[in-house]
Amino acid sequence: MSYFVLNLLHLFAAIMFVGTVFFEVLILEAIRKPVGREAMRSVESAVARRARQLMPFVILVLYSAGLGMAWQYRAALAHPFDSSFATLLWIKIILAISVLVHFITAVTLGARGKLRSRQVRFIHISVFSHVLLIVFLAKAMFHISW
């Protein structure tokens, strides 16, 4: 598959994933108090149900395309400290792996009925921080050098 197609797939999946994270952290958390506990439970339940349907596919496309794109840079990745580009790409990959671990942890705990609201909040804030850094690095790799 061409790099252009991989890049587009990766970008569209990233928009969906990052957009969902932003929505959950910046929108849902802000309406928690004004909406009230019962209404918020209904909203969260509906959002979670839709996310469980959609996100596995989005994650599959996002990471598959990311792997395909990373393969194009395998020579640079083999020497992570030889260039700022390779170093920043490695950091981006490590953060992406961490996001995937967060996602798998949340899905696993949720499936076992052990995912508590405190854990959800921590995971959301952590993933939010990760994706902010990943988006920054996605651009910085091509513009920052040392």
PDB file of C-alpha atoms in Angstrom:
ATOM      1  CA  MET A   1       0.000   0.000   0.000  1.00  0.00           C
ATOM      2  CA  SER A   2       1.347   3.438  -0.859  1.00  0.00           C
ATOM      3  CA  TYR A   3       2.589   5.771   1.855  1.00  0.00           C
ATOM      4  CA  PHE A   4      -0.044   8.320   0.802  1.00  0.00           C
ATOM      5  CA  VAL A   5      -2.907   5.857   1.420  1.00  0.00           C
ATOM      6  CA  LEU A   6      -1.392   4.728   4.726  1.00  0.00           C
ATOM      7  CA  ASN A   7      -0.982   8.346   5.770  1.00  0.00           C
ATOM      8  CA  LEU A   8      -4.625   9.155   4.935  1.00  0.00           C
ATOM      9  CA  LEU A   9      -5.934   6.082   6.756  1.00  0.00           C
ATOM     10  CA  HIS A  10      -3.756   6.911   9.753  1.00  0.00           C
ATOM     11  CA  LEU A  11      -4.875  10.543   9.743  1.00  0.00           C
ATOM     12  CA  PHE A  12      -8.609   9.762   9.513  1.00  0.00           C
ATOM     13  CA  ALA A  13      -8.382   7.107  12.241  1.00  0.00           C
ATOM     14  CA  ALA A  14      -6.331   9.499  14.410  1.00  0.00           C
ATOM     15  CA  ILE A  15      -8.968  12.212  13.954  1.00  0.00           C
ATOM     16  CA  MET A  16     -11.657   9.781  15.109  1.00  0.00           C
ATOM     17  CA  PHE A  17      -9.637   8.497  18.064  1.00  0.00           C
ATOM     18  CA  VAL A  18      -8.243  11.839  19.224  1.00  0.00           C
ATOM     19  CA  GLY A  19     -11.614  13.496  18.645  1.00  0.00           C
ATOM     20  CA  THR A  20     -13.290  10.921  20.852  1.00  0.00           C
ATOM     21  CA  VAL A  21     -10.701  11.421  23.582  1.00  0.00           C
ATOM     22  CA  PHE A  22     -11.087  15.216  23.377  1.00  0.00           C
ATOM     23  CA  PHE A  23     -14.893  14.878  23.488  1.00  0.00           C
ATOM     24  CA  GLU A  24     -14.803  12.629  26.534  1.00  0.00           C
ATOM     25  CA  VAL A  25     -12.295  14.759  28.460  1.00  0.00           C
ATOM     26  CA  LEU A  26     -13.272  18.294  27.460  1.00  0.00           C
ATOM     27  CA  ILE A  27     -17.020  17.977  26.805  1.00  0.00           C
ATOM     28  CA  LEU A  28     -18.418  15.104  28.865  1.00  0.00           C
ATOM     29  CA  GLU A  29     -16.489  16.017  32.007  1.00  0.00           C
ATOM     30  CA  ALA A  30     -17.646  19.651  31.729  1.00  0.00           C
ATOM     31  CA  ILE A  31     -21.334  18.723  31.570  1.00  0.00           C
ATOM     32  CA  ARG A  32     -21.249  16.221  34.421  1.00  0.00           C
ATOM     33  CA  LYS A  33     -22.525  18.622  37.125  1.00  0.00           C
ATOM     34  CA  PRO A  34     -25.094  20.622  35.111  1.00  0.00           C
ATOM     35  CA  VAL A  35     -26.674  17.500  33.601  1.00  0.00           C
ATOM     36  CA  GLY A  36     -27.015  15.566  36.841  1.00  0.00           C
ATOM     37  CA  ARG A  37     -26.078  12.067  37.910  1.00  0.00           C
ATOM     38  CA  GLU A  38     -28.902  10.041  36.306  1.00  0.00           C
ATOM     39  CA  ALA A  39     -28.824  11.810  32.948  1.00  0.00           C
ATOM     40  CA  MET A  40     -25.023  11.588  32.908  1.00  0.00           C
ATOM     41  CA  ARG A  41     -25.174   7.832  33.498  1.00  0.00           C
ATOM     42  CA  SER A  42     -27.440   7.486  30.466  1.00  0.00           C
ATOM     43  CA  VAL A  43     -25.183   9.658  28.329  1.00  0.00           C
ATOM     44  CA  GLU A  44     -22.023   7.851  29.445  1.00  0.00           C
ATOM     45  CA  SER A  45     -23.638   4.481  28.868  1.00  0.00           C
ATOM     46  CA  ALA A  46     -24.693   5.429  25.329  1.00  0.00           C
ATOM     47  CA  VAL A  47     -21.288   6.933  24.505  1.00  0.00           C
ATOM     48  CA  ALA A  48     -19.489   3.884  25.921  1.00  0.00           C
ATOM     49  CA  ARG A  49     -21.712   1.511  23.935  1.00  0.00           C
ATOM     50  CA  ARG A  50     -20.986   3.371  20.683  1.00  0.00           C
ATOM     51  CA  ALA A  51     -17.268   3.590  21.483  1.00  0.00           C
ATOM     52  CA  ARG A  52     -17.124  -0.178  22.071  1.00  0.00           C
ATOM     53  CA  GLN A  53     -18.648  -0.713  18.633  1.00  0.00           C
ATOM     54  CA  LEU A  54     -16.461   1.759  16.767  1.00  0.00           C
ATOM     55  CA  MET A  55     -13.111   2.050  18.535  1.00  0.00           C
ATOM     56  CA  PRO A  56     -11.738  -1.447  17.917  1.00  0.00           C
ATOM     57  CA  PHE A  57     -12.018  -0.836  14.161  1.00  0.00           C
ATOM     58  CA  VAL A  58     -10.548   2.671  14.504  1.00  0.00           C
ATOM     59  CA  ILE A  59      -7.659   1.334  16.618  1.00  0.00           C
ATOM     60  CA  LEU A  60      -7.002  -1.439  14.096  1.00  0.00           C
ATOM     61  CA  VAL A  61      -6.807   1.033  11.198  1.00  0.00           C
ATOM     62  CA  LEU A  62      -4.804   3.568  13.222  1.00  0.00           C
ATOM     63  CA  TYR A  63      -2.130   1.124  14.371  1.00  0.00           C
ATOM     64  CA  SER A  64      -1.989  -0.889  11.149  1.00  0.00           C
ATOM     65  CA  ALA A  65      -1.455   2.234   9.063  1.00  0.00           C
ATOM     66  CA  GLY A  66       1.019   3.520  11.658  1.00  0.00           C
ATOM     67  CA  LEU A  67       3.019   0.305  11.398  1.00  0.00           C
ATOM     68  CA  GLY A  68       2.972   0.540   7.615  1.00  0.00           C
ATOM     69  CA  MET A  69       4.225   4.119   7.754  1.00  0.00           C
ATOM     70  CA  ALA A  70       6.880   3.269  10.365  1.00  0.00           C
ATOM     71  CA  TRP A  71       8.134   0.506   8.066  1.00  0.00           C
ATOM     72  CA  GLN A  72       8.998   3.206   5.534  1.00  0.00           C
ATOM     73  CA  TYR A  73      11.333   4.724   8.157  1.00  0.00           C
ATOM     74  CA  ARG A  74      12.884   1.483   9.377  1.00  0.00           C
ATOM     75  CA  ALA A  75      16.414   2.640   8.490  1.00  0.00           C
ATOM     76  CA  ALA A  76      16.017   5.766  10.624  1.00  0.00           C
ATOM     77  CA  LEU A  77      14.331   3.785  13.409  1.00  0.00           C
ATOM     78  CA  ALA A  78      17.274   1.380  13.511  1.00  0.00           C
ATOM     79  CA  HIS A  79      19.412   4.301  14.737  1.00  0.00           C
ATOM     80  CA  PRO A  80      17.164   6.296  17.061  1.00  0.00           C
ATOM     81  CA  PHE A  81      19.786   8.773  18.222  1.00  0.00           C
ATOM     82  CA  ASP A  82      21.351   9.551  14.850  1.00  0.00           C
ATOM     83  CA  SER A  83      18.762  12.199  13.992  1.00  0.00           C
ATOM     84  CA  SER A  84      16.160  14.323  15.710  1.00  0.00           C
ATOM     85  CA  PHE A  85      13.561  12.832  13.347  1.00  0.00           C
ATOM     86  CA  ALA A  86      14.321   9.264  14.476  1.00  0.00           C
ATOM     87  CA  THR A  87      14.393  10.234  18.151  1.00  0.00           C
ATOM     88  CA  LEU A  88      11.068  12.047  17.957  1.00  0.00           C
ATOM     89  CA  LEU A  89       9.509   9.218  15.947  1.00  0.00           C
ATOM     90  CA  TRP A  90      10.630   6.705  18.583  1.00  0.00           C
ATOM     91  CA  ILE A  91       9.111   8.845  21.332  1.00  0.00           C
ATOM     92  CA  LYS A  92       5.887   9.033  19.311  1.00  0.00           C
ATOM     93  CA  ILE A  93       5.856   5.243  18.871  1.00  0.00           C
ATOM     94  CA  ILE A  94       6.455   4.660  22.599  1.00  0.00           C
ATOM     95  CA  LEU A  95       3.594   7.018  23.462  1.00  0.00           C
ATOM     96  CA  ALA A  96       1.356   5.242  20.920  1.00  0.00           C
ATOM     97  CA  ILE A  97       2.176   1.877  22.495  1.00  0.00           C
ATOM     98  CA  SER A  98       1.311   3.329  25.896  1.00  0.00           C
ATOM     99  CA  VAL A  99      -2.056   4.542  24.551  1.00  0.00           C
ATOM    100  CA  LEU A 100      -2.733   1.054  23.211  1.00  0.00           C
ATOM    101  CA  VAL A 101      -1.893  -0.442  26.623  1.00  0.00           C
ATOM    102  CA  HIS A 102      -4.298   2.047  28.251  1.00  0.00           C
ATOM    103  CA  PHE A 103      -7.011   1.072  25.749  1.00  0.00           C
ATOM    104  CA  ILE A 104      -6.491  -2.674  26.279  1.00  0.00           C
ATOM    105  CA  THR A 105      -6.469  -2.170  30.055  1.00  0.00           C
ATOM    106  CA  ALA A 106      -9.740  -0.216  29.949  1.00  0.00           C
ATOM    107  CA  VAL A 107     -11.415  -2.782  27.682  1.00  0.00           C
ATOM    108  CA  THR A 108     -10.205  -5.686  29.835  1.00  0.00           C
ATOM    109  CA  LEU A 109     -11.270  -4.080  33.120  1.00  0.00           C
ATOM    110  CA  GLY A 110     -14.591  -3.062  31.574  1.00  0.00           C
ATOM    111  CA  ALA A 111     -15.282  -6.577  30.301  1.00  0.00           C
ATOM    112  CA  ARG A 112     -14.601  -7.968  33.787  1.00  0.00           C
ATOM    113  CA  GLY A 113     -16.828  -5.353  35.411  1.00  0.00           C
ATOM    114  CA  LYS A 114     -13.881  -3.944  37.357  1.00  0.00           C
ATOM    115  CA  LEU A 115     -13.549  -0.554  35.656  1.00  0.00           C
ATOM    116  CA  ARG A 116     -14.350   2.145  38.216  1.00  0.00           C
ATOM    117  CA  SER A 117     -15.036   5.826  37.570  1.00  0.00           C
ATOM    118  CA  ARG A 118     -11.745   6.826  39.218  1.00  0.00           C
ATOM    119  CA  GLN A 119      -9.836   4.539  36.835  1.00  0.00           C
ATOM    120  CA  VAL A 120     -11.821   5.852  33.859  1.00  0.00           C
ATOM    121  CA  ARG A 121     -10.907   9.428  34.785  1.00  0.00           C
ATOM    122  CA  PHE A 122      -7.229   8.529  35.194  1.00  0.00           C
ATOM    123  CA  ILE A 123      -7.144   6.651  31.882  1.00  0.00           C
ATOM    124  CA  HIS A 124      -8.918   9.485  30.059  1.00  0.00           C
ATOM    125  CA  ILE A 125      -6.539  12.145  31.406  1.00  0.00           C
ATOM    126  CA  SER A 126      -3.499   9.983  30.718  1.00  0.00           C
ATOM    127  CA  VAL A 127      -4.587   9.140  27.162  1.00  0.00           C
ATOM    128  CA  PHE A 128      -5.517  12.800  26.601  1.00  0.00           C
ATOM    129  CA  SER A 129      -1.993  13.847  27.631  1.00  0.00           C
ATOM    130  CA  HIS A 130      -0.460  11.143  25.456  1.00  0.00           C
ATOM    131  CA  VAL A 131      -2.430  12.097  22.347  1.00  0.00           C
ATOM    132  CA  LEU A 132      -1.571  15.781  22.799  1.00  0.00           C
ATOM    133  CA  LEU A 133       2.111  14.834  22.791  1.00  0.00           C
ATOM    134  CA  ILE A 134       1.661  12.452  19.858  1.00  0.00           C
ATOM    135  CA  VAL A 135      -0.040  15.138  17.755  1.00  0.00           C
ATOM    136  CA  PHE A 136       2.720  17.590  18.653  1.00  0.00           C
ATOM    137  CA  LEU A 137       5.422  15.053  17.750  1.00  0.00           C
ATOM    138  CA  ALA A 138       3.693  14.170  14.473  1.00  0.00           C
ATOM    139  CA  LYS A 139       4.379  17.713  13.323  1.00  0.00           C
ATOM    140  CA  ALA A 140       7.581  18.367  15.275  1.00  0.00           C
ATOM    141  CA  MET A 141       9.363  15.422  13.624  1.00  0.00           C
ATOM    142  CA  PHE A 142       9.371  17.345  10.359  1.00  0.00           C
ATOM    143  CA  HIS A 143      10.125  20.800  11.746  1.00  0.00           C
ATOM    144  CA  ILE A 144      12.425  20.443  14.752  1.00  0.00           C
ATOM    145  CA  SER A 145      16.022  19.396  14.393  1.00  0.00           C
ATOM    146  CA  TRP A 146      19.124  19.478  16.534  1.00  0.00           C
TER     147      TRP A 146
END
